[in-house]
Coordinates of C-alpha atoms in Angstrom, one line a residue:
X1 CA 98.4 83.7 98.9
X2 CA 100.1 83.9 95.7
X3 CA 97.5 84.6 92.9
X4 CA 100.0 83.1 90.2
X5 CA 99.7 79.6 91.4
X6 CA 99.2 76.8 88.7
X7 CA 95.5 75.4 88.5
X8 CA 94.6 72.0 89.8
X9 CA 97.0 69.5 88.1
X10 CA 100.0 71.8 87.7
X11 CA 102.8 71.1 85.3
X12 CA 101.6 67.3 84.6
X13 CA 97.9 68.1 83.5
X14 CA 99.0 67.4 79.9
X15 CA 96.3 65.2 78.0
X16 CA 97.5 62.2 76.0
X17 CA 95.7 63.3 72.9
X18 CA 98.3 66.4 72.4
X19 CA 101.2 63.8 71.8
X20 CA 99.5 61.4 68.9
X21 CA 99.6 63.3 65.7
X22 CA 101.8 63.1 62.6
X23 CA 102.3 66.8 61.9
X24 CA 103.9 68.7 65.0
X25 CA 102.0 71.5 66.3
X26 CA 103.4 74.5 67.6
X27 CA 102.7 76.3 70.6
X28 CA 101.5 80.2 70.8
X29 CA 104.6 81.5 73.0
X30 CA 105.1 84.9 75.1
X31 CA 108.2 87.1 74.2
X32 CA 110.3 85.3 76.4
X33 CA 109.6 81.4 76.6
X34 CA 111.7 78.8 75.3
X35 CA 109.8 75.5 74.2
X36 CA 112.7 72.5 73.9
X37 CA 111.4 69.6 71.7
X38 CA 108.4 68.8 69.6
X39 CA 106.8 67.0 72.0
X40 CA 106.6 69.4 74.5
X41 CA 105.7 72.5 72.0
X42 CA 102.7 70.0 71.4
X43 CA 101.5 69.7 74.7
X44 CA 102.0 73.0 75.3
X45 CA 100.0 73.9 72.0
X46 CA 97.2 71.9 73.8
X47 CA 96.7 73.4 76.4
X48 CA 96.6 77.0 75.0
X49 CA 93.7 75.9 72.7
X50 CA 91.2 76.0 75.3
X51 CA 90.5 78.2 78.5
X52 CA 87.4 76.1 79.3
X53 CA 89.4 74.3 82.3
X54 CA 89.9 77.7 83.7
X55 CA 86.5 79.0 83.4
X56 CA 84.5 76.2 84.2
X57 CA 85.9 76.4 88.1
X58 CA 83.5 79.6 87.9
X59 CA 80.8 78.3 86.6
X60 CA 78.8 81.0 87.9
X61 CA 80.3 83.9 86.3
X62 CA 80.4 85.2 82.7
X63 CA 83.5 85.5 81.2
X64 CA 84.7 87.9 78.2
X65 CA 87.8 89.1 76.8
X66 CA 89.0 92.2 77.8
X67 CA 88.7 94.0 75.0
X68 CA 84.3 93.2 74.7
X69 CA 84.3 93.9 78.6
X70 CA 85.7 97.2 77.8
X71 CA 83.5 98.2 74.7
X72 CA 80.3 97.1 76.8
X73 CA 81.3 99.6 79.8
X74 CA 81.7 102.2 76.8
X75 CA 78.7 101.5 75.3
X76 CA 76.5 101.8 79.1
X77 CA 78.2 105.2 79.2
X78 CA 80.9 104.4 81.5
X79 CA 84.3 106.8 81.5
X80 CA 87.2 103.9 80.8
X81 CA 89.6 106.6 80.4
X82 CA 91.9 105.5 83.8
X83 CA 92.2 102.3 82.0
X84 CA 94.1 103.9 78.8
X85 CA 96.0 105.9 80.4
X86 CA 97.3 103.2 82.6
X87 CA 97.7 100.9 79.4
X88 CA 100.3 103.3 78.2
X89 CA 102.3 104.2 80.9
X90 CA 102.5 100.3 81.8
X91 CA 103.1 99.8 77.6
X92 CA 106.4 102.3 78.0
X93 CA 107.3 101.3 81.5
X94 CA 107.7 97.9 80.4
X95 CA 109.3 98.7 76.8
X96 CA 112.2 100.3 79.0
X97 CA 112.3 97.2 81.1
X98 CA 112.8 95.0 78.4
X99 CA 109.4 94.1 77.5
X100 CA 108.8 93.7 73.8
X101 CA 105.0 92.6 74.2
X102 CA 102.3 93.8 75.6
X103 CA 99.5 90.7 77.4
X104 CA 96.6 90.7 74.3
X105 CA 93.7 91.9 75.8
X106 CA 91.7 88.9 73.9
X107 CA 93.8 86.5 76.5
X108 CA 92.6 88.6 79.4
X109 CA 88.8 86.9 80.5
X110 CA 86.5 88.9 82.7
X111 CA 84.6 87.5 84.9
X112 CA 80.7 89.2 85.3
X113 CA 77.2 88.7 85.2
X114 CA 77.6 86.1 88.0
X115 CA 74.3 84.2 88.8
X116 CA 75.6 83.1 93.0
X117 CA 73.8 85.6 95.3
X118 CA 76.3 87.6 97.1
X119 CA 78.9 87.3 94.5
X120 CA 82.1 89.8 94.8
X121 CA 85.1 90.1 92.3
X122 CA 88.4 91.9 92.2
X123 CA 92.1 91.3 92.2
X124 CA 92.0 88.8 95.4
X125 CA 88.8 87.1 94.3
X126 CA 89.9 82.9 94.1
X127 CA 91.7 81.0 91.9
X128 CA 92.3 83.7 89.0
X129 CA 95.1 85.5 88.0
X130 CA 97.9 84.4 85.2
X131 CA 97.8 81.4 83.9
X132 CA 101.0 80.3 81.9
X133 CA 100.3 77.0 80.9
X134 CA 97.1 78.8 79.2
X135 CA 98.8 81.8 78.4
X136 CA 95.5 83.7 79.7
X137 CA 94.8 85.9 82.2
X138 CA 91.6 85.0 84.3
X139 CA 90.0 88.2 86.7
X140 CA 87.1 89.3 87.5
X141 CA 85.2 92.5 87.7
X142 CA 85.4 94.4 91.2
X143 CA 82.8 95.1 93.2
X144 CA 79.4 92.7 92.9
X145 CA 79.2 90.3 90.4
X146 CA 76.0 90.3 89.3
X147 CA 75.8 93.1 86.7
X148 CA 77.3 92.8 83.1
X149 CA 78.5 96.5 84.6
X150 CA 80.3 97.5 87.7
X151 CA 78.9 99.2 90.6
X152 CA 81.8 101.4 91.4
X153 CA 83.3 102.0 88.0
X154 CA 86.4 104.0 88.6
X155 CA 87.7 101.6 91.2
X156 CA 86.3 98.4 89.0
X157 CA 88.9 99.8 86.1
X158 CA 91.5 100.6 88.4
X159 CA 91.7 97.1 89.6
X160 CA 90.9 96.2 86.3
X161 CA 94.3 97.9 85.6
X162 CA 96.3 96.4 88.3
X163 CA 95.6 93.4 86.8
X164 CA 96.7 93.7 83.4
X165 CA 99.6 95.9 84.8
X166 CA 100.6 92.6 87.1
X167 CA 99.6 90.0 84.5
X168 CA 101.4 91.5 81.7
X169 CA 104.9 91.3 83.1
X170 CA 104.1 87.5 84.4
X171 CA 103.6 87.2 80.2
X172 CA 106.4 88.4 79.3
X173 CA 108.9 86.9 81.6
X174 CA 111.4 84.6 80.9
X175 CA 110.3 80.8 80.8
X176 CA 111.6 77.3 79.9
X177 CA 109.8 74.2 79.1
X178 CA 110.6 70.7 78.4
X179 CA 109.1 67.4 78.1
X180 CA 110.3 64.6 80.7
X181 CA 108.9 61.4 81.2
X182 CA 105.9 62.2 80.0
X183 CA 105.4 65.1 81.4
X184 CA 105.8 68.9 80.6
X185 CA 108.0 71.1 83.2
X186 CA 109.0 74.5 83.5
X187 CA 112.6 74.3 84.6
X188 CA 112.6 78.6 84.6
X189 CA 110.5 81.3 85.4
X190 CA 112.0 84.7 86.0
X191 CA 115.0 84.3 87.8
X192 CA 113.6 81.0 89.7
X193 CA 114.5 77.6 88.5
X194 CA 113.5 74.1 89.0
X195 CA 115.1 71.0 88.3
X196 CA 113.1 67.9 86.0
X197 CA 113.0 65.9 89.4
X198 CA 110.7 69.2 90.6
X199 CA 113.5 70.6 93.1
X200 CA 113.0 74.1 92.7
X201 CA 115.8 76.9 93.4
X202 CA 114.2 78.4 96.8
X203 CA 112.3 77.0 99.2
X204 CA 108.8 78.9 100.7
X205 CA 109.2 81.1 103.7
X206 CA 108.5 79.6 107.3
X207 CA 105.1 80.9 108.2
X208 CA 104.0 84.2 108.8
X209 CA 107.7 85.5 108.5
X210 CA 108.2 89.4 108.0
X211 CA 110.9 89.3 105.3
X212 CA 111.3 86.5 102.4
X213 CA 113.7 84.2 101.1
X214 CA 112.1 82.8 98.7
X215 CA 112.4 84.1 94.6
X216 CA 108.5 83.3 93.9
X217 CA 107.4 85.9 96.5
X218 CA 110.3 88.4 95.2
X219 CA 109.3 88.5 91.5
X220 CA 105.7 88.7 92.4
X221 CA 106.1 91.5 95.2
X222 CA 108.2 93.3 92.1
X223 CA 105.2 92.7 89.3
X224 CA 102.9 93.8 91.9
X225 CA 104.8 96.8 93.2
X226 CA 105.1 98.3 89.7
X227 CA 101.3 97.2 88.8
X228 CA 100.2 99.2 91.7
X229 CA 102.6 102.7 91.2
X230 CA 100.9 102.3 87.4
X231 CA 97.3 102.3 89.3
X232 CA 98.1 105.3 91.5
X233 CA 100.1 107.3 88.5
X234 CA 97.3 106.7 86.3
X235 CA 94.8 107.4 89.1
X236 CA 96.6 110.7 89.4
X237 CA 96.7 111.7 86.3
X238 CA 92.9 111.2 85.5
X239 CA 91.6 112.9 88.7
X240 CA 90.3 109.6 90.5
X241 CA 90.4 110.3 94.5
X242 CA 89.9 107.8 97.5
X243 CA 86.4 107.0 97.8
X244 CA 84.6 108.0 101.3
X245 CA 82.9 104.3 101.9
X246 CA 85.2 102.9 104.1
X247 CA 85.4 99.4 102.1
X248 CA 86.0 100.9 99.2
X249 CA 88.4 103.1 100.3
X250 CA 90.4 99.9 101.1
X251 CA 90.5 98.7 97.8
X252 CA 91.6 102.1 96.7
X253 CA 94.4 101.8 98.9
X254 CA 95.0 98.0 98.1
X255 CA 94.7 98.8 94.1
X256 CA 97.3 102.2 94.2
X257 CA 99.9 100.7 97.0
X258 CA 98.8 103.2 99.6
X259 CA 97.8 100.9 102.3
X260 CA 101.1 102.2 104.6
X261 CA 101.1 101.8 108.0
X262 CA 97.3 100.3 108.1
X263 CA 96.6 96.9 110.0
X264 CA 94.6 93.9 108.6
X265 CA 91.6 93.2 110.8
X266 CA 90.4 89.5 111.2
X267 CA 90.7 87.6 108.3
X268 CA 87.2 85.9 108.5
X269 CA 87.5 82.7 106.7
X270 CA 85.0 80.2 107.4
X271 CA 82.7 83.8 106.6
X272 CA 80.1 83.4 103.9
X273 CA 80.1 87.0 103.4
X274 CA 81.7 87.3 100.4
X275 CA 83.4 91.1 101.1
X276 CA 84.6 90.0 104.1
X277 CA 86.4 87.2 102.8
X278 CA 87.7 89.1 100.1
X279 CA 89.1 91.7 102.3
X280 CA 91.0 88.9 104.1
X281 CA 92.2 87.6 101.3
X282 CA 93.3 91.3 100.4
X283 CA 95.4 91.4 104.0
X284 CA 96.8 87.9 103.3
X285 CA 98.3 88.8 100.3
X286 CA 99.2 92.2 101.3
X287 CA 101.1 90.3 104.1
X288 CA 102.4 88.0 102.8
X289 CA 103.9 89.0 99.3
X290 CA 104.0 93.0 99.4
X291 CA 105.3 93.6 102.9
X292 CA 107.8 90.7 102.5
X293 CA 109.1 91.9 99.1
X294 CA 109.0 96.0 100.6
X295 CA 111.5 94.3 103.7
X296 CA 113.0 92.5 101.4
X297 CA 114.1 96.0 99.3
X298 CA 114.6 97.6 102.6
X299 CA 117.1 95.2 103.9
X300 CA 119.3 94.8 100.8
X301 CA 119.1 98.3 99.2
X302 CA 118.5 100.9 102.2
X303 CA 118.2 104.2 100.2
X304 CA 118.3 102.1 96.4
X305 CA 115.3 100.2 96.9
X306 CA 113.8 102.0 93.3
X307 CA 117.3 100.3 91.9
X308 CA 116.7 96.9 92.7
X309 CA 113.1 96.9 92.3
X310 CA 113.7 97.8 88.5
X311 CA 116.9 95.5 88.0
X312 CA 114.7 92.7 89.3
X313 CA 112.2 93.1 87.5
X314 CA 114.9 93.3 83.7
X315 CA 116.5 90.1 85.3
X316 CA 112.6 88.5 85.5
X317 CA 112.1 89.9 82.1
X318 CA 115.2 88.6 80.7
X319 CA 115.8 85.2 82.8
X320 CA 119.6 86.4 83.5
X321 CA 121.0 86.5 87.0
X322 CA 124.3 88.6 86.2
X323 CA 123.6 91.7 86.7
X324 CA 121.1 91.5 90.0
X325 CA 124.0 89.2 91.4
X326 CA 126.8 91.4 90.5
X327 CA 124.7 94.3 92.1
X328 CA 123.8 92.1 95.2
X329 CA 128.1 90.7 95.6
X330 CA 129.1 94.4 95.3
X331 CA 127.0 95.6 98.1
X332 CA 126.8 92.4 100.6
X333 CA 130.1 90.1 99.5
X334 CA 130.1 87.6 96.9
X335 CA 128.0 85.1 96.9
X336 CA 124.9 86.5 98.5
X337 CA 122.0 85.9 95.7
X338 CA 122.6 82.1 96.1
X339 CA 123.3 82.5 99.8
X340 CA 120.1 84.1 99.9
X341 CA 118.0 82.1 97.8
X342 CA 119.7 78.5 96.5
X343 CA 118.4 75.7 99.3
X344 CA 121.1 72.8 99.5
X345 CA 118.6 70.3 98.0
X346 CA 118.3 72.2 94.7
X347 CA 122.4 71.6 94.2
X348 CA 122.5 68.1 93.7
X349 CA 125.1 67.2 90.2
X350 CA 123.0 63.5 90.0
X351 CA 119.9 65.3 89.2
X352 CA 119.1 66.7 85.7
X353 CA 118.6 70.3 85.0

C-alpha cells in the first residue's frame, strides 16, 4: 500500500564487503540524516554506490535519470513546462517548511522503453517509489511503457511531478542510522522511531480501518497531500484540464487530489490487465493512506486541518516532536501524541534506543 516500503532485505541487506577496508568511507547523506559510527557510514556508503539492486527487479524497463528523461521529451517536441513550474513552487513550498535541499534530479530513475507487452507505469506502478537506503528515487513513466515518450504527456509530467513533489520531502526528512550487531538500523524517520531490537514507535492499523493510528501512514498521507496540491496548483497555473477518457480522467483526479467523493470499483488483482491493476492499486492507496490521513486531520483539527498538515510536515522535516505535541496537548489534553501513537511494546527501559 505504502509506496515507501524498503526493498527486499530491508535494513539488514548490508554486504560484508562494505565493512573490510582500512580507510573509512563516507556516506552521501540527505539534509537531514544523522550517520552514528564509521561502520555504519560505510555500509551506508555501499549501498548508495549502486542502484542496480533496484533496477534489476524491472528488468524490463529502461531507466534514466530525470534530468535525460526530461531533455529527451524536449527534444521529441514535448511541452515540459507543468513540470517547471511545479519544481518551483514545490522548491519554495518546501524552503518555508524547512527544507534546505531539493531531491537531485540525477537520483530520480525513470522507468521507459519497457520491452513486456502490455506494460503500464505511473505513481502506483510496483515496487518503486523512495528508496533511502539508496538515496534514489525509482518511478516510472505514466501511461504505456513501451515508448522512450509518453502517450499522454501532460498527465505523464504531472505524475511525473507528484512524484518528485512526494519523493523530495521523504529526502529530506529527518533520519538516524546506526550500526548494531552487524547490522544497519534506522532508529528515526520523520517523527517515527524504532528501537535496535526493531520495535517501532506505532503499530499498523487493523485492516481496512477508516482513520489511522499509525505515524507511517500520517507522514506519508502529509508528503502525499502536499505533492498532490503542488500537481493541481501547477496544473492550474499552466492551463492543463481533466482529460475526457474516462481512465485518464482518473489519474487526473488521483495525480491533483480531486478524487472527492468518488468510489473505488473492484480492485482486480489476480487481473493481467495491467490498467486495471494499476487502477486498483490507485484505490488501495487512495484508501488506505489518503482517506486515513484526510480523517485523521478531520478528527484532530476540525476547521485547522491546513495547520496541522503543515506543522507535520516541519516536525517530519526536522525529526522534533515539540511543537506537533504541544499543538496536539493544547487542543485534546496532554498526552495525546503518544496516546495516539506510542504502542506499550515500544516502551520497554531494557531495550536499547
Amino acid at each position: 500500500m505504502v509506496r515507501t516500503g524498503l526493498p527486499a532485505g530491508g535494513d539488514a541487506g548490508i554486504p560484508p564487503a562494505a565493512h573490510q577496508g582500512h580507510h573509512p568511507v563516507v556516506a552521501p547523506l540527505a539534509p537531514n540524516e544523522t550517520v552514528v559510527g564509521a561502520r555504519a557510514s560505510e555500509a551506508l556508503a555501499s549501498l548508495r554506490a549502486d542502484t542496480a539492486v533496484l533496477t534489476s527487479a524491472h528488468p524490463d524497463h529502461v531507466f534514466r535519470t530525470a534530468t535525460e528523461r526530461l531533455a529527451r521529451w524536449q527534444a521529441a517536441g514535448l511541452d515540459t513546462g507543468v513540470f517547471h513550474a511545479g519544481f518551483y513552487m514545490a522548491w519554495n513550498r518546501y524552503a518555508e517548511l524547512g527544507l534546505s535541499q531539493m531531491l537531485p534530479l540525477h537520483r530520480v530513475l525513470v522507468g521507459a522503453e519497457s520491452s513486456r507487452p502490455g506494460a503500464f507505469g505511473g505513481f502506483h506502478h510496483p515496487d518503486q517509489g523512495y528508496r533511502h537506503l539508496q538515496m534514489v528515487a525509482l518511478v516510472t513513466m505514466h501511461g504505456p511503457l513501451g515508448s522512450d515518450v509518453p502517450e499522454r504527456a501532460n498527465l505523464a509530467l504531472l505524475d511525473l511531478l507528484r512524484a518528485y513533489a512526494h519523493d523530495c520531502l521523504h529526502y529530506g526528512s529527518r533520519r538516524r542510522y546506526v550500526y548494531v550487531d552487524g547490522r544497519l538500523v534506522r532508529t528515526q524517520y520523520g517523527i517515527n522511531f524504532r528501537r535496535a531490537s526493531g520495535r517501532t514507535y506505532s503499530a499498523a492499523d487493523p485492516k481496512g480501518a477508516p482513520h489511522t493510528r499509525n505515524l507511517g501512514v500520517v507522514m506519508e498521507g502529509a508528503c502525499d497531500r502536499e505533492a498532490r496540491r503542488i500537481a493541481r496548483e501547477a496544473a492550474a497555473r499552466v492551463g492543463v484540464g481533466e482529460p475526457e477518457d474516462a481512465t485518464e480522467r482518473l489519474a487526473f483526479r488521483d495525480v491533483t487530489g480531486t478524487l472527492a467523493g468518488e468510489e473505488a470499483t473492484a480492485s482486480a488483482d489476480a487481473s493481467t490487465d495491467e490498467v486495471t491493476r494499476y487502477t486498483g492499486a490507485l484505490w488501495r492507496y487512495e484508501a488506505g493512506v489518503n482517506r486515513r490521513y484526510a480523517s485523521f486531520l478531520d478528527e484532530f483539527a476540525p476547521g485547522e486541518q491546513e495547520d496541522l498538515h503543515t506543522l507535520v510536515l516541519r516536525s517530519v522535516i526536522s525529526g522534533a516532536t515539540g511543537a506537533l505535541s504541544g499543538w496536539l496537548d493544547d487542543r485534546h489534553g496532554p498526552g495525546t501524541f503518544a496516546g495516539l501513537f506510542r504502542t506499550p511494546e515500544y516502551f520497554d527501559p531494557g531495550v536499547p534506543v
